[in-house]
Tab-separated table of C-alpha atoms in Angstrom:
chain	number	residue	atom	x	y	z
K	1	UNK	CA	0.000	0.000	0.000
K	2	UNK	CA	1.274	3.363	-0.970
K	3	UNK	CA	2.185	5.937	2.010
K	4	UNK	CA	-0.095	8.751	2.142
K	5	UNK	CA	0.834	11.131	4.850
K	6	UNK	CA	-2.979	12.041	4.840
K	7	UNK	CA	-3.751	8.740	6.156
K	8	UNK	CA	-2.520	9.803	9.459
K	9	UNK	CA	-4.465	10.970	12.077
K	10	UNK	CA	-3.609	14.505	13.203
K	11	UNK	CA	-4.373	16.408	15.674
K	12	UNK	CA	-6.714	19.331	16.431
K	13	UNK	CA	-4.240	21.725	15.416
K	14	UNK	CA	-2.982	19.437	12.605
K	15	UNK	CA	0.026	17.762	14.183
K	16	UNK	CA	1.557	15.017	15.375
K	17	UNK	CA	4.052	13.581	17.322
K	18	UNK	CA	7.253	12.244	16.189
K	19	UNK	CA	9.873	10.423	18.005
K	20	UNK	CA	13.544	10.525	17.209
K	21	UNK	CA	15.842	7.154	17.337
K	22	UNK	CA	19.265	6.598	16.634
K	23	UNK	CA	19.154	4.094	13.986
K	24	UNK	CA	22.079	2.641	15.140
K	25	UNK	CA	22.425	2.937	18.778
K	26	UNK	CA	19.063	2.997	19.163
K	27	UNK	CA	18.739	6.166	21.674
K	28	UNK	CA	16.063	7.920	21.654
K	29	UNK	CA	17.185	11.647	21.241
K	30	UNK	CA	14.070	13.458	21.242
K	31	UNK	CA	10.381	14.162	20.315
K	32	UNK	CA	9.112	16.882	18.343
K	33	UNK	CA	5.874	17.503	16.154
K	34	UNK	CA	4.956	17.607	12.757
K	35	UNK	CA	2.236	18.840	10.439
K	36	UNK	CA	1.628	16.915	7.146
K	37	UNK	CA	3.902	19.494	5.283
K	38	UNK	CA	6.664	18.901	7.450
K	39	UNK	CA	6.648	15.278	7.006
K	40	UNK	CA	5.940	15.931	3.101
K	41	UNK	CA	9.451	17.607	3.490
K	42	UNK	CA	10.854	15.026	5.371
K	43	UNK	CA	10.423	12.194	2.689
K	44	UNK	CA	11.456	14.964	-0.223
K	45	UNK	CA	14.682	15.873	0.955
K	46	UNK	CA	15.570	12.850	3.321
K	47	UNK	CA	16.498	14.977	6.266
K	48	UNK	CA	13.880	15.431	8.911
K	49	UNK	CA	11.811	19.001	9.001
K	50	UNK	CA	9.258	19.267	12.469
K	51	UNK	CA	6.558	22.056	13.431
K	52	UNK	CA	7.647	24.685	15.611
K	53	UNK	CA	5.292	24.638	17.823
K	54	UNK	CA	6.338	27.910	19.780
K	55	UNK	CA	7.446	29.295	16.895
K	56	UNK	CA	4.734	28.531	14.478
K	57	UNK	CA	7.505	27.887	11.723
K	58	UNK	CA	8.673	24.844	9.880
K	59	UNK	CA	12.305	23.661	12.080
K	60	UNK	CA	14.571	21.937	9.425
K	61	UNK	CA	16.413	19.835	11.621
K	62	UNK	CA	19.949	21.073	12.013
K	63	UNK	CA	19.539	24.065	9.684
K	64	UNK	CA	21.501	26.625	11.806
K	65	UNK	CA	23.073	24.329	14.130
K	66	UNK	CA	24.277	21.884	11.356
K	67	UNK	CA	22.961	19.041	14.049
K	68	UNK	CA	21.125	17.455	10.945
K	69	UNK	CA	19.217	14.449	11.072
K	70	UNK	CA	19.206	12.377	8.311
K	71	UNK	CA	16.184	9.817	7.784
K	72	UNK	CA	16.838	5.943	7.946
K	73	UNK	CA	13.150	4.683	7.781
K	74	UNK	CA	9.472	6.393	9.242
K	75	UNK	CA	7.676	4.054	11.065
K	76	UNK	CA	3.873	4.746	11.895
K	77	UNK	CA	2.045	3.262	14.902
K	78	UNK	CA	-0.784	1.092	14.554
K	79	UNK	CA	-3.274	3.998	15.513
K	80	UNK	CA	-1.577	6.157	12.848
K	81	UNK	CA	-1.809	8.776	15.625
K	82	UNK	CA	2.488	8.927	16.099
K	83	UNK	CA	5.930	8.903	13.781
K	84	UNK	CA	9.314	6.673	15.233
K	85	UNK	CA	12.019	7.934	12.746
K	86	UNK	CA	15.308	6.482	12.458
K	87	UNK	CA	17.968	9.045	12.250
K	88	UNK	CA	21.246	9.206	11.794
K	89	UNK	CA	22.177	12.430	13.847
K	90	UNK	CA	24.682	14.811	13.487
K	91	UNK	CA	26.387	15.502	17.004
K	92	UNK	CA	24.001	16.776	19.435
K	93	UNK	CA	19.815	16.378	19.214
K	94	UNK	CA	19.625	18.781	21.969
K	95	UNK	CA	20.046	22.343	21.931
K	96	UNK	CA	21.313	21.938	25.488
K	97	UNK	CA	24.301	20.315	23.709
K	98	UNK	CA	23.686	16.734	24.728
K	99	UNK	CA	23.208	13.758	22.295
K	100	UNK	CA	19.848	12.964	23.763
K	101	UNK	CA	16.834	15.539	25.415
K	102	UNK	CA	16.620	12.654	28.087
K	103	UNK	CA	18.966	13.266	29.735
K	104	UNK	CA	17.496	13.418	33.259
K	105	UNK	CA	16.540	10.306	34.662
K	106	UNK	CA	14.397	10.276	37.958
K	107	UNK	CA	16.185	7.615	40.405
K	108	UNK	CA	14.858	7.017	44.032
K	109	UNK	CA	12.874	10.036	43.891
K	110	UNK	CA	15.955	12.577	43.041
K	111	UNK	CA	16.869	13.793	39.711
K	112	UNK	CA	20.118	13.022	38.186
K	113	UNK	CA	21.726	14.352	35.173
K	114	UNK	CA	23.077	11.136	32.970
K	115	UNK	CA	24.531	13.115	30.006
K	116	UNK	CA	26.924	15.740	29.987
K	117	UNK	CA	26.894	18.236	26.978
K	118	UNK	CA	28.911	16.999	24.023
K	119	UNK	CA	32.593	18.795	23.214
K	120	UNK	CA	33.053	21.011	20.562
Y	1	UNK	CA	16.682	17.823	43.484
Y	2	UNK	CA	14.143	15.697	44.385
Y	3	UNK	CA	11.845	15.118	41.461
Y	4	UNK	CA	8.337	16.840	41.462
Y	5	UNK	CA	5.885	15.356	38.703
Y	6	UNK	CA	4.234	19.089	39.248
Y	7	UNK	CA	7.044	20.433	37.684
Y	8	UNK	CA	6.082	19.180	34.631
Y	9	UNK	CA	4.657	20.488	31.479
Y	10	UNK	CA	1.233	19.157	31.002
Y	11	UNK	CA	-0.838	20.397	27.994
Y	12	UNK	CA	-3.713	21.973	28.023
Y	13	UNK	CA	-5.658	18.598	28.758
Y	14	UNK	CA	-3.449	17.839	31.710
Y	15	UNK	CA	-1.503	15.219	29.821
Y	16	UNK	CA	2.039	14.496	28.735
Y	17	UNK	CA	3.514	12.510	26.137
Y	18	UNK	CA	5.331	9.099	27.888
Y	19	UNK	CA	7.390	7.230	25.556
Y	20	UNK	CA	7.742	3.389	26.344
Y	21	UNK	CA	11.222	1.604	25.722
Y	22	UNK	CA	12.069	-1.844	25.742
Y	23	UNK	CA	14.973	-1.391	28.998
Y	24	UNK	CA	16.718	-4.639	27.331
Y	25	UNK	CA	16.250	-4.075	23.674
Y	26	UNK	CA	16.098	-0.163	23.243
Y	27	UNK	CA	12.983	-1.132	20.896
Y	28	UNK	CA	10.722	1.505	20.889
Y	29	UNK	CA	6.921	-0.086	22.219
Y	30	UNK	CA	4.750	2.643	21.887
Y	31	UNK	CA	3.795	6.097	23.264
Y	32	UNK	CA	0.231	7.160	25.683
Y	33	UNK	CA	-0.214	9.787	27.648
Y	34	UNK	CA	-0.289	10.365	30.787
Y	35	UNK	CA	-1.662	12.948	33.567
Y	36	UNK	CA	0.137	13.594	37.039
Y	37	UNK	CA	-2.013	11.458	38.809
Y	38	UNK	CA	-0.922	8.368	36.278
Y	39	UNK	CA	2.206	9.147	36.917
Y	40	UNK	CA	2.314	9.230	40.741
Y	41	UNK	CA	0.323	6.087	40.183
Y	42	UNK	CA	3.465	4.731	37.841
Y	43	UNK	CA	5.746	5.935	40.284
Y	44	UNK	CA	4.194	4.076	42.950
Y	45	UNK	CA	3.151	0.972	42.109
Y	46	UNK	CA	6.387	-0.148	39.411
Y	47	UNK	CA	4.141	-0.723	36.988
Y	48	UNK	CA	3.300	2.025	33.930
Y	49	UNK	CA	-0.183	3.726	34.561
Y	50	UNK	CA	-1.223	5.558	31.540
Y	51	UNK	CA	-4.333	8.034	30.830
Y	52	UNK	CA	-6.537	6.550	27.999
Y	53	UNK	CA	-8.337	9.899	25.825
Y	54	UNK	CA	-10.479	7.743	24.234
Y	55	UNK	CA	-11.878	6.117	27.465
Y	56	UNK	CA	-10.769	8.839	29.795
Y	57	UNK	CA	-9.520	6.930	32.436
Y	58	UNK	CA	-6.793	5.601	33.922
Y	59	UNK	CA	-5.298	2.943	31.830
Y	60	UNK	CA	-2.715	0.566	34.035
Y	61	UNK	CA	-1.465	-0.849	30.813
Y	62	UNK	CA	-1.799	-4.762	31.270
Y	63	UNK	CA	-4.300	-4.870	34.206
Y	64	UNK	CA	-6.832	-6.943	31.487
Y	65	UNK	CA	-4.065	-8.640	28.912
Y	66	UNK	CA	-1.414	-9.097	31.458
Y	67	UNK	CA	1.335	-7.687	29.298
Y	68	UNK	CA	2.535	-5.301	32.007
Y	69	UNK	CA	5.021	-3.226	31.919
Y	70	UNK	CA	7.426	-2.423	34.567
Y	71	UNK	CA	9.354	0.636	35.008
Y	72	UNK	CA	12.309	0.245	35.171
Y	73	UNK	CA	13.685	3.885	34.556
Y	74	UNK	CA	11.784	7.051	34.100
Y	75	UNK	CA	13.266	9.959	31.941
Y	76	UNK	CA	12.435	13.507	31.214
Y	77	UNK	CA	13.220	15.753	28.404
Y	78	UNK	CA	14.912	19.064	28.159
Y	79	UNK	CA	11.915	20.667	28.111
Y	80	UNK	CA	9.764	18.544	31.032
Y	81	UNK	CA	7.146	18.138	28.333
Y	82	UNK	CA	7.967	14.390	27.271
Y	83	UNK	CA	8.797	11.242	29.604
Y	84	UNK	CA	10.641	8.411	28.515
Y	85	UNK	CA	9.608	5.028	30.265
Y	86	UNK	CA	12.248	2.636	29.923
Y	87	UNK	CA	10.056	-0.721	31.032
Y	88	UNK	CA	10.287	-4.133	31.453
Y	89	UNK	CA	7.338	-5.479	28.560
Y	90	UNK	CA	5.686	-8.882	29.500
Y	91	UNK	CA	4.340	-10.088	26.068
Y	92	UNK	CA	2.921	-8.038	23.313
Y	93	UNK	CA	2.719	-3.954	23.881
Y	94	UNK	CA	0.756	-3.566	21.289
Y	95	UNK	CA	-3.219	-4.308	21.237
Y	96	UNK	CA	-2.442	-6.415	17.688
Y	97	UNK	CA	-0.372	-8.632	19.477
Y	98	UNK	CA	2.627	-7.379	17.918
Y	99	UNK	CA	5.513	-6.581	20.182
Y	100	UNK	CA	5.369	-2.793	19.394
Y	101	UNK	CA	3.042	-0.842	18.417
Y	102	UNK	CA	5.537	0.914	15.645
Y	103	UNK	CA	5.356	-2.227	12.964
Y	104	UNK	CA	4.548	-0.789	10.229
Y	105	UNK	CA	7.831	1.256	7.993
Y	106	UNK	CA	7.424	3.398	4.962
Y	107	UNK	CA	9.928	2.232	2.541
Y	108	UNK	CA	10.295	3.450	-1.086
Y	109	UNK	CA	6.761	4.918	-0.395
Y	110	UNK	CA	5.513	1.918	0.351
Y	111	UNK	CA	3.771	0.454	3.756
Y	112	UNK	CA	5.323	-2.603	4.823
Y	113	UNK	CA	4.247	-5.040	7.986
Y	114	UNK	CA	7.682	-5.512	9.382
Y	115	UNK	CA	6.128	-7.401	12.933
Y	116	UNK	CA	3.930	-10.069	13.150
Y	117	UNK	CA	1.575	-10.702	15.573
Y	118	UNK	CA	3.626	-12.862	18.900
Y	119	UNK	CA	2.211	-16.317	19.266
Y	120	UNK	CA	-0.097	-17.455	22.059
């Protein structure tokens, strides 16, 4: 069955959510959202665009920060109602510097910080 | 810093995004939502509590099917507006039977099943 990005079921303000995973490591480095256009983008160029949601804009990936994500594979969940992509990421996902956004874990009720930011 | 689940960004339902990884594996299972109460609930009990939309109510993933999932490791994101569950999955997450919920890839713009259902 052909892909149709239509297919999927958005939200009330037309998005929807879409997890980042290293492709190889298998990390997850982040979740963002994306409207059908962004996704349209996505497959064109092969580098993953997401919605802005604070600042209403299209966010290519990387685009300033050169912290790119490339697209392995989308893979849709059986409600159609959220994204996994495979990435292969370009230094840091976070803009805090750190490979991965989760990068506080919550252990015996404290928080503790298990990435540093990323040299360079 | 002890950690708060009122420090949290909910949305404006009162839920947050909770991402569900295999501890073992680093296979992606699936992603719910969940409210603060679900997640004191999660928190308290070892086992992953989410909040269902459709039925709205409290979901304790498992409590019917018996493919449970224990927490083994709860993360949060940069911006306290996703969690990432990393969780011990008995059986099947996903309600086909299939071990995630994420089976189905888009490749050459194409859907393909790349799970089956688990046996038994």
């Amino acid at each position: 069955m052909s892909f149709d990005p239509a297919s999927l079921k958005y939200d009330a303000n037309g998005l929807i959510p879409a997890i980042a995973q290293d492709a190889a490591s298998g990390e997850v480095l982040m979740m963002a959202w994306m409207n059908a256009e962004s996704l349209a983008r996505t497959l064109e160029t092969g580098h993953v665009t997401y919605w802005s949601r604070s600042r209403q804009s299209f966010w290519a990936k990387g685009e300033s920060s050169g912290h790119v994500q490339k697209l392995i594979e989308l893979r849709v969940d059986c409600d159609r109602d959220c994204l996994l992509l495979l990435v292969e990421q370009a230094g840091p996902a976070c803009h805090t510097n750190r490979r991965s956004c989760f990068y506080t874990a919550v252990r015996s009720g404290e928080e503790v910080e298990i990435l540093k930011p990323m040299e360079g």
